[in-house]
Amino acid sequence: MTETLDSCISAINSSDRKSELLRRFQKSDGADFSDRELLELILLISAAGNDKSNITGRIFKKFNNICKIINAPLNELSEIEGVNENVIVALKVIAACGKRASAESMYSSKNSVVKDWDKFLEFCRQSMAYSDVEEFRIFMMDENMHCFESRIVSRGIVNQTVAYPRDIIRLAIQNNAKSLILAHNHPSGNCLPSDDDIILTENIYEAATSAGIKIFDHLIITAGSIFSFKNSGYIKGL
């Protein structure tokens, strides 16, 4: 009887909390929400059970901000007590929507990448920083430096990926790209280039120059920071 009463009280309190958060969210679109409150609302909407605050605490104990939470690997989320399929799906849908909105904003912009550089870097961070393996991506630009497409050309392991200059240049020529931005992530969080990164960049730069294609920059993406070969002067000509 006591357990049943406790469950009823918890359900009522949960419903009240959900209504409170929804009212606040509608007024501000969540602008005044902390990361913890955003996660709590996601859990309430996804019907994750009655111990929402406990689940919220357990998730934040493992991942300390909303970006890391929605981009967390599926296996790590599923290991957390109380995190069921509904929660995982809700988090991954939110992550996918964020990435798609960022991509559409970038591709639909009439400005050059240079003019919208901060927006471009944010897209790179959202789409690459939280992967648990290295990915090598190329961004293709037209003569006005408008980014019209990006492709993942290689996906590797935790600390290594292999990209082939000839394949990158062939893809750029096929899509009539005038210039490229290279980017890959470092899941370790260390954004400094390795010797292999430097050699690969030099090889791609030489192949692109021979084909009349400009390499605008090579970026190393992490959740904390982004390294620019161009700004660091690693490659002569960039």
PDB file of C-alpha atoms in Angstrom:
ATOM      1  CA  MET A   1       0.000   0.000   0.000  1.00  0.00           C
ATOM      2  CA  THR A   2       2.814   2.400   0.936  1.00  0.00           C
ATOM      3  CA  GLU A   3       4.664   1.670  -2.314  1.00  0.00           C
ATOM      4  CA  THR A   4       1.495   2.286  -4.329  1.00  0.00           C
ATOM      5  CA  LEU A   5       0.882   5.611  -2.553  1.00  0.00           C
ATOM      6  CA  ASP A   6       4.479   6.678  -3.113  1.00  0.00           C
ATOM      7  CA  SER A   7       4.165   5.838  -6.816  1.00  0.00           C
ATOM      8  CA  CYS A   8       0.987   7.931  -7.119  1.00  0.00           C
ATOM      9  CA  ILE A   9       2.578  10.909  -5.370  1.00  0.00           C
ATOM     10  CA  SER A  10       5.656  10.609  -7.589  1.00  0.00           C
ATOM     11  CA  ALA A  11       3.491  10.505 -10.739  1.00  0.00           C
ATOM     12  CA  ILE A  12       1.556  13.619  -9.651  1.00  0.00           C
ATOM     13  CA  ASN A  13       4.744  15.500  -8.820  1.00  0.00           C
ATOM     14  CA  SER A  14       6.259  14.414 -12.129  1.00  0.00           C
ATOM     15  CA  SER A  15       3.221  15.707 -14.019  1.00  0.00           C
ATOM     16  CA  ASP A  16       3.367  19.052 -12.194  1.00  0.00           C
ATOM     17  CA  ARG A  17       7.064  19.407 -12.926  1.00  0.00           C
ATOM     18  CA  LYS A  18       6.503  18.601 -16.601  1.00  0.00           C
ATOM     19  CA  SER A  19       3.767  21.258 -16.859  1.00  0.00           C
ATOM     20  CA  GLU A  20       5.982  23.808 -15.120  1.00  0.00           C
ATOM     21  CA  LEU A  21       8.938  23.161 -17.437  1.00  0.00           C
ATOM     22  CA  LEU A  22       6.732  23.169 -20.549  1.00  0.00           C
ATOM     23  CA  ARG A  23       5.204  26.535 -19.595  1.00  0.00           C
ATOM     24  CA  ARG A  24       8.643  28.031 -19.055  1.00  0.00           C
ATOM     25  CA  PHE A  25       9.955  26.520 -22.271  1.00  0.00           C
ATOM     26  CA  GLN A  26       7.088  27.965 -24.314  1.00  0.00           C
ATOM     27  CA  LYS A  27       7.796  31.450 -22.953  1.00  0.00           C
ATOM     28  CA  SER A  28      11.512  31.494 -23.726  1.00  0.00           C
ATOM     29  CA  ASP A  29      12.158  28.592 -26.135  1.00  0.00           C
ATOM     30  CA  GLY A  30      14.395  27.216 -23.417  1.00  0.00           C
ATOM     31  CA  ALA A  31      16.772  30.191 -23.453  1.00  0.00           C
ATOM     32  CA  ASP A  32      16.659  30.455 -19.661  1.00  0.00           C
ATOM     33  CA  PHE A  33      17.022  26.700 -19.089  1.00  0.00           C
ATOM     34  CA  SER A  34      20.127  25.155 -17.626  1.00  0.00           C
ATOM     35  CA  ASP A  35      21.505  22.046 -19.340  1.00  0.00           C
ATOM     36  CA  ARG A  36      20.153  20.014 -16.449  1.00  0.00           C
ATOM     37  CA  GLU A  37      16.626  21.422 -16.890  1.00  0.00           C
ATOM     38  CA  LEU A  38      16.720  20.726 -20.628  1.00  0.00           C
ATOM     39  CA  LEU A  39      17.666  17.129 -19.953  1.00  0.00           C
ATOM     40  CA  GLU A  40      14.965  16.827 -17.288  1.00  0.00           C
ATOM     41  CA  LEU A  41      12.316  18.018 -19.753  1.00  0.00           C
ATOM     42  CA  ILE A  42      13.541  15.555 -22.376  1.00  0.00           C
ATOM     43  CA  LEU A  43      13.227  12.744 -19.846  1.00  0.00           C
ATOM     44  CA  LEU A  44       9.741  13.823 -18.787  1.00  0.00           C
ATOM     45  CA  ILE A  45       8.534  14.001 -22.381  1.00  0.00           C
ATOM     46  CA  SER A  46      10.086  10.650 -23.278  1.00  0.00           C
ATOM     47  CA  ALA A  47       8.275   8.927 -20.364  1.00  0.00           C
ATOM     48  CA  ALA A  48      11.408   7.539 -18.771  1.00  0.00           C
ATOM     49  CA  GLY A  49       9.693   6.384 -15.585  1.00  0.00           C
ATOM     50  CA  ASN A  50       9.008   8.187 -12.328  1.00  0.00           C
ATOM     51  CA  ASP A  51      12.521   8.900 -11.012  1.00  0.00           C
ATOM     52  CA  LYS A  52      13.397  11.634 -13.549  1.00  0.00           C
ATOM     53  CA  SER A  53      15.570  13.627 -11.161  1.00  0.00           C
ATOM     54  CA  ASN A  54      17.590  10.515 -10.292  1.00  0.00           C
ATOM     55  CA  ILE A  55      18.076   9.637 -13.951  1.00  0.00           C
ATOM     56  CA  THR A  56      19.077  13.235 -14.691  1.00  0.00           C
ATOM     57  CA  GLY A  57      21.674  13.082 -11.936  1.00  0.00           C
ATOM     58  CA  ARG A  58      23.079   9.776 -13.157  1.00  0.00           C
ATOM     59  CA  ILE A  59      23.407  11.058 -16.723  1.00  0.00           C
ATOM     60  CA  PHE A  60      25.087  14.276 -15.611  1.00  0.00           C
ATOM     61  CA  LYS A  61      27.483  12.307 -13.443  1.00  0.00           C
ATOM     62  CA  LYS A  62      28.779  10.622 -16.597  1.00  0.00           C
ATOM     63  CA  PHE A  63      28.397  13.502 -19.101  1.00  0.00           C
ATOM     64  CA  ASN A  64      28.540  17.019 -17.715  1.00  0.00           C
ATOM     65  CA  ASN A  65      26.829  19.051 -20.458  1.00  0.00           C
ATOM     66  CA  ILE A  66      23.953  18.732 -22.888  1.00  0.00           C
ATOM     67  CA  CYS A  67      26.178  18.558 -26.001  1.00  0.00           C
ATOM     68  CA  LYS A  68      28.083  15.560 -24.673  1.00  0.00           C
ATOM     69  CA  ILE A  69      24.824  13.928 -23.583  1.00  0.00           C
ATOM     70  CA  ILE A  70      22.978  14.076 -26.907  1.00  0.00           C
ATOM     71  CA  ASN A  71      26.115  13.016 -28.794  1.00  0.00           C
ATOM     72  CA  ALA A  72      27.136  10.251 -26.398  1.00  0.00           C
ATOM     73  CA  PRO A  73      27.693   6.744 -27.836  1.00  0.00           C
ATOM     74  CA  LEU A  74      24.627   4.507 -27.616  1.00  0.00           C
ATOM     75  CA  ASN A  75      26.397   1.849 -25.556  1.00  0.00           C
ATOM     76  CA  GLU A  76      27.492   4.389 -22.926  1.00  0.00           C
ATOM     77  CA  LEU A  77      23.977   5.815 -22.602  1.00  0.00           C
ATOM     78  CA  SER A  78      22.402   2.369 -22.295  1.00  0.00           C
ATOM     79  CA  GLU A  79      24.739   1.480 -19.421  1.00  0.00           C
ATOM     80  CA  ILE A  80      23.177   4.191 -17.218  1.00  0.00           C
ATOM     81  CA  GLU A  81      20.488   2.905 -14.867  1.00  0.00           C
ATOM     82  CA  GLY A  82      17.023   4.103 -15.875  1.00  0.00           C
ATOM     83  CA  VAL A  83      18.004   5.169 -19.393  1.00  0.00           C
ATOM     84  CA  ASN A  84      15.672   3.214 -21.645  1.00  0.00           C
ATOM     85  CA  GLU A  85      15.136   3.098 -25.388  1.00  0.00           C
ATOM     86  CA  ASN A  86      12.725   6.060 -25.317  1.00  0.00           C
ATOM     87  CA  VAL A  87      15.351   8.271 -23.694  1.00  0.00           C
ATOM     88  CA  ILE A  88      18.091   7.220 -26.097  1.00  0.00           C
ATOM     89  CA  VAL A  89      15.892   7.754 -29.152  1.00  0.00           C
ATOM     90  CA  ALA A  90      14.787  11.182 -27.883  1.00  0.00           C
ATOM     91  CA  LEU A  91      18.387  12.277 -27.327  1.00  0.00           C
ATOM     92  CA  LYS A  92      19.533  11.017 -30.721  1.00  0.00           C
ATOM     93  CA  VAL A  93      16.603  12.665 -32.540  1.00  0.00           C
ATOM     94  CA  ILE A  94      17.521  15.973 -30.917  1.00  0.00           C
ATOM     95  CA  ALA A  95      21.163  15.535 -31.947  1.00  0.00           C
ATOM     96  CA  ALA A  96      20.165  14.682 -35.529  1.00  0.00           C
ATOM     97  CA  CYS A  97      17.849  17.709 -35.755  1.00  0.00           C
ATOM     98  CA  GLY A  98      20.603  20.007 -34.512  1.00  0.00           C
ATOM     99  CA  LYS A  99      23.091  18.703 -37.062  1.00  0.00           C
ATOM    100  CA  ARG A 100      20.581  18.900 -39.907  1.00  0.00           C
ATOM    101  CA  ALA A 101      19.514  22.449 -39.025  1.00  0.00           C
ATOM    102  CA  SER A 102      23.147  23.550 -38.855  1.00  0.00           C
ATOM    103  CA  ALA A 103      23.923  21.921 -42.212  1.00  0.00           C
ATOM    104  CA  GLU A 104      20.895  23.425 -43.960  1.00  0.00           C
ATOM    105  CA  SER A 105      21.774  26.849 -42.606  1.00  0.00           C
ATOM    106  CA  MET A 106      25.312  26.553 -43.949  1.00  0.00           C
ATOM    107  CA  TYR A 107      24.448  25.155 -47.385  1.00  0.00           C
ATOM    108  CA  SER A 108      21.567  27.601 -47.948  1.00  0.00           C
ATOM    109  CA  SER A 109      23.622  30.654 -47.004  1.00  0.00           C
ATOM    110  CA  LYS A 110      24.549  32.956 -49.886  1.00  0.00           C
ATOM    111  CA  ASN A 111      27.636  34.122 -48.031  1.00  0.00           C
ATOM    112  CA  SER A 112      31.115  32.708 -48.484  1.00  0.00           C
ATOM    113  CA  VAL A 113      32.486  30.368 -45.859  1.00  0.00           C
ATOM    114  CA  VAL A 114      34.985  33.067 -44.948  1.00  0.00           C
ATOM    115  CA  LYS A 115      32.209  35.524 -44.072  1.00  0.00           C
ATOM    116  CA  ASP A 116      30.305  32.880 -42.068  1.00  0.00           C
ATOM    117  CA  TRP A 117      33.418  31.325 -40.570  1.00  0.00           C
ATOM    118  CA  ASP A 118      32.073  31.034 -37.020  1.00  0.00           C
ATOM    119  CA  LYS A 119      28.922  29.340 -38.323  1.00  0.00           C
ATOM    120  CA  PHE A 120      31.052  26.981 -40.379  1.00  0.00           C
ATOM    121  CA  LEU A 121      33.234  26.059 -37.392  1.00  0.00           C
ATOM    122  CA  GLU A 122      30.137  25.392 -35.296  1.00  0.00           C
ATOM    123  CA  PHE A 123      28.820  23.053 -37.975  1.00  0.00           C
ATOM    124  CA  CYS A 124      32.157  21.206 -37.960  1.00  0.00           C
ATOM    125  CA  ARG A 125      32.026  20.910 -34.188  1.00  0.00           C
ATOM    126  CA  GLN A 126      28.448  19.608 -34.147  1.00  0.00           C
ATOM    127  CA  SER A 127      28.987  17.105 -36.928  1.00  0.00           C
ATOM    128  CA  MET A 128      32.461  15.824 -36.014  1.00  0.00           C
ATOM    129  CA  ALA A 129      33.644  16.664 -32.493  1.00  0.00           C
ATOM    130  CA  TYR A 130      31.725  13.978 -30.624  1.00  0.00           C
ATOM    131  CA  SER A 131      32.438  10.954 -32.794  1.00  0.00           C
ATOM    132  CA  ASP A 132      34.288   8.199 -30.957  1.00  0.00           C
ATOM    133  CA  VAL A 133      36.406   7.376 -34.035  1.00  0.00           C
ATOM    134  CA  GLU A 134      38.424   9.578 -36.372  1.00  0.00           C
ATOM    135  CA  GLU A 135      36.651  10.828 -39.487  1.00  0.00           C
ATOM    136  CA  PHE A 136      38.189  12.706 -42.396  1.00  0.00           C
ATOM    137  CA  ARG A 137      35.810  15.040 -44.210  1.00  0.00           C
ATOM    138  CA  ILE A 138      36.155  17.423 -47.137  1.00  0.00           C
ATOM    139  CA  PHE A 139      34.053  20.536 -47.669  1.00  0.00           C
ATOM    140  CA  MET A 140      33.671  21.584 -51.298  1.00  0.00           C
ATOM    141  CA  MET A 141      33.406  25.233 -52.360  1.00  0.00           C
ATOM    142  CA  ASP A 142      32.525  26.973 -55.599  1.00  0.00           C
ATOM    143  CA  GLU A 143      34.366  29.974 -57.064  1.00  0.00           C
ATOM    144  CA  ASN A 144      32.665  32.266 -54.523  1.00  0.00           C
ATOM    145  CA  MET A 145      33.795  30.132 -51.553  1.00  0.00           C
ATOM    146  CA  HIS A 146      30.238  29.013 -50.928  1.00  0.00           C
ATOM    147  CA  CYS A 147      30.188  25.529 -49.407  1.00  0.00           C
ATOM    148  CA  PHE A 148      27.810  23.397 -51.441  1.00  0.00           C
ATOM    149  CA  GLU A 149      28.624  19.909 -50.163  1.00  0.00           C
ATOM    150  CA  SER A 150      30.663  17.898 -47.691  1.00  0.00           C
ATOM    151  CA  ARG A 151      31.708  14.254 -47.774  1.00  0.00           C
ATOM    152  CA  ILE A 152      33.249  11.876 -45.274  1.00  0.00           C
ATOM    153  CA  VAL A 153      36.098  10.314 -47.254  1.00  0.00           C
ATOM    154  CA  SER A 154      37.482   8.111 -44.495  1.00  0.00           C
ATOM    155  CA  ARG A 155      36.421   6.723 -41.150  1.00  0.00           C
ATOM    156  CA  GLY A 156      38.996   5.043 -38.958  1.00  0.00           C
ATOM    157  CA  ILE A 157      39.591   3.970 -35.371  1.00  0.00           C
ATOM    158  CA  VAL A 158      39.919   5.934 -32.158  1.00  0.00           C
ATOM    159  CA  ASN A 159      43.209   7.640 -32.995  1.00  0.00           C
ATOM    160  CA  GLN A 160      43.776   7.076 -36.696  1.00  0.00           C
ATOM    161  CA  THR A 161      42.148   7.362 -40.086  1.00  0.00           C
ATOM    162  CA  VAL A 162      43.530   6.981 -43.588  1.00  0.00           C
ATOM    163  CA  ALA A 163      42.705   9.409 -46.398  1.00  0.00           C
ATOM    164  CA  TYR A 164      44.133   9.166 -49.902  1.00  0.00           C
ATOM    165  CA  PRO A 165      44.977  12.400 -51.756  1.00  0.00           C
ATOM    166  CA  ARG A 166      44.101  10.957 -55.174  1.00  0.00           C
ATOM    167  CA  ASP A 167      40.612   9.960 -54.009  1.00  0.00           C
ATOM    168  CA  ILE A 168      40.014  13.389 -52.486  1.00  0.00           C
ATOM    169  CA  ILE A 169      41.093  15.242 -55.619  1.00  0.00           C
ATOM    170  CA  ARG A 170      39.077  12.905 -57.848  1.00  0.00           C
ATOM    171  CA  LEU A 171      35.976  13.608 -55.784  1.00  0.00           C
ATOM    172  CA  ALA A 172      36.616  17.359 -55.920  1.00  0.00           C
ATOM    173  CA  ILE A 173      36.995  17.289 -59.725  1.00  0.00           C
ATOM    174  CA  GLN A 174      33.848  15.189 -60.156  1.00  0.00           C
ATOM    175  CA  ASN A 175      31.866  17.777 -58.210  1.00  0.00           C
ATOM    176  CA  ASN A 176      33.505  20.773 -59.909  1.00  0.00           C
ATOM    177  CA  ALA A 177      34.852  22.100 -56.603  1.00  0.00           C
ATOM    178  CA  LYS A 178      37.163  25.093 -56.905  1.00  0.00           C
ATOM    179  CA  SER A 179      38.531  24.855 -53.386  1.00  0.00           C
ATOM    180  CA  LEU A 180      38.428  22.521 -50.419  1.00  0.00           C
ATOM    181  CA  ILE A 181      38.511  22.691 -46.660  1.00  0.00           C
ATOM    182  CA  LEU A 182      39.871  19.530 -45.069  1.00  0.00           C
ATOM    183  CA  ALA A 183      38.751  18.506 -41.603  1.00  0.00           C
ATOM    184  CA  HIS A 184      39.185  15.597 -39.271  1.00  0.00           C
ATOM    185  CA  ASN A 185      38.425  15.035 -35.614  1.00  0.00           C
ATOM    186  CA  HIS A 186      40.590  13.885 -32.725  1.00  0.00           C
ATOM    187  CA  PRO A 187      38.416  11.879 -30.290  1.00  0.00           C
ATOM    188  CA  SER A 188      41.240  12.139 -27.737  1.00  0.00           C
ATOM    189  CA  GLY A 189      40.503  15.856 -27.356  1.00  0.00           C
ATOM    190  CA  ASN A 190      44.059  16.858 -28.306  1.00  0.00           C
ATOM    191  CA  CYS A 191      43.724  19.198 -31.291  1.00  0.00           C
ATOM    192  CA  LEU A 192      47.436  19.457 -32.148  1.00  0.00           C
ATOM    193  CA  PRO A 193      48.440  17.777 -35.443  1.00  0.00           C
ATOM    194  CA  SER A 194      50.487  14.594 -35.486  1.00  0.00           C
ATOM    195  CA  ASP A 195      53.398  14.079 -37.870  1.00  0.00           C
ATOM    196  CA  ASP A 196      51.080  11.960 -40.022  1.00  0.00           C
ATOM    197  CA  ASP A 197      48.535  14.794 -40.109  1.00  0.00           C
ATOM    198  CA  ILE A 198      51.180  17.204 -41.367  1.00  0.00           C
ATOM    199  CA  ILE A 199      52.499  14.821 -44.034  1.00  0.00           C
ATOM    200  CA  LEU A 200      48.976  14.015 -45.244  1.00  0.00           C
ATOM    201  CA  THR A 201      48.103  17.699 -45.491  1.00  0.00           C
ATOM    202  CA  GLU A 202      51.248  18.405 -47.503  1.00  0.00           C
ATOM    203  CA  ASN A 203      50.461  15.534 -49.889  1.00  0.00           C
ATOM    204  CA  ILE A 204      46.861  16.647 -50.403  1.00  0.00           C
ATOM    205  CA  TYR A 205      47.982  20.245 -50.900  1.00  0.00           C
ATOM    206  CA  GLU A 206      50.491  19.232 -53.582  1.00  0.00           C
ATOM    207  CA  ALA A 207      47.949  17.018 -55.388  1.00  0.00           C
ATOM    208  CA  ALA A 208      45.297  19.730 -55.269  1.00  0.00           C
ATOM    209  CA  THR A 209      47.677  22.412 -56.558  1.00  0.00           C
ATOM    210  CA  SER A 210      48.606  20.205 -59.507  1.00  0.00           C
ATOM    211  CA  ALA A 211      44.886  19.843 -60.314  1.00  0.00           C
ATOM    212  CA  GLY A 212      44.205  23.584 -60.018  1.00  0.00           C
ATOM    213  CA  ILE A 213      42.203  23.200 -56.805  1.00  0.00           C
ATOM    214  CA  LYS A 214      42.882  25.397 -53.785  1.00  0.00           C
ATOM    215  CA  ILE A 215      43.164  23.992 -50.267  1.00  0.00           C
ATOM    216  CA  PHE A 216      41.812  26.768 -48.071  1.00  0.00           C
ATOM    217  CA  ASP A 217      42.533  25.130 -44.714  1.00  0.00           C
ATOM    218  CA  HIS A 218      42.796  21.894 -42.790  1.00  0.00           C
ATOM    219  CA  LEU A 219      40.997  21.815 -39.452  1.00  0.00           C
ATOM    220  CA  ILE A 220      41.382  19.440 -36.536  1.00  0.00           C
ATOM    221  CA  ILE A 221      38.102  19.299 -34.632  1.00  0.00           C
ATOM    222  CA  THR A 222      37.628  18.563 -30.937  1.00  0.00           C
ATOM    223  CA  ALA A 223      34.808  19.419 -28.542  1.00  0.00           C
ATOM    224  CA  GLY A 224      37.056  21.883 -26.733  1.00  0.00           C
ATOM    225  CA  SER A 225      38.920  23.624 -29.552  1.00  0.00           C
ATOM    226  CA  ILE A 226      39.646  23.654 -33.279  1.00  0.00           C
ATOM    227  CA  PHE A 227      43.140  23.732 -34.790  1.00  0.00           C
ATOM    228  CA  SER A 228      43.707  25.547 -38.093  1.00  0.00           C
ATOM    229  CA  PHE A 229      46.671  24.614 -40.275  1.00  0.00           C
ATOM    230  CA  LYS A 230      46.221  27.901 -42.126  1.00  0.00           C
ATOM    231  CA  ASN A 231      46.401  30.088 -39.033  1.00  0.00           C
ATOM    232  CA  SER A 232      49.281  28.093 -37.555  1.00  0.00           C
ATOM    233  CA  GLY A 233      51.480  28.312 -40.639  1.00  0.00           C
ATOM    234  CA  TYR A 234      52.207  24.584 -40.815  1.00  0.00           C
ATOM    235  CA  ILE A 235      51.844  24.351 -44.596  1.00  0.00           C
ATOM    236  CA  LYS A 236      53.502  26.892 -46.839  1.00  0.00           C
ATOM    237  CA  GLY A 237      50.904  28.365 -49.150  1.00  0.00           C
ATOM    238  CA  LEU A 238      47.878  27.783 -46.924  1.00  0.00           C
TER     239      LEU A 238
END
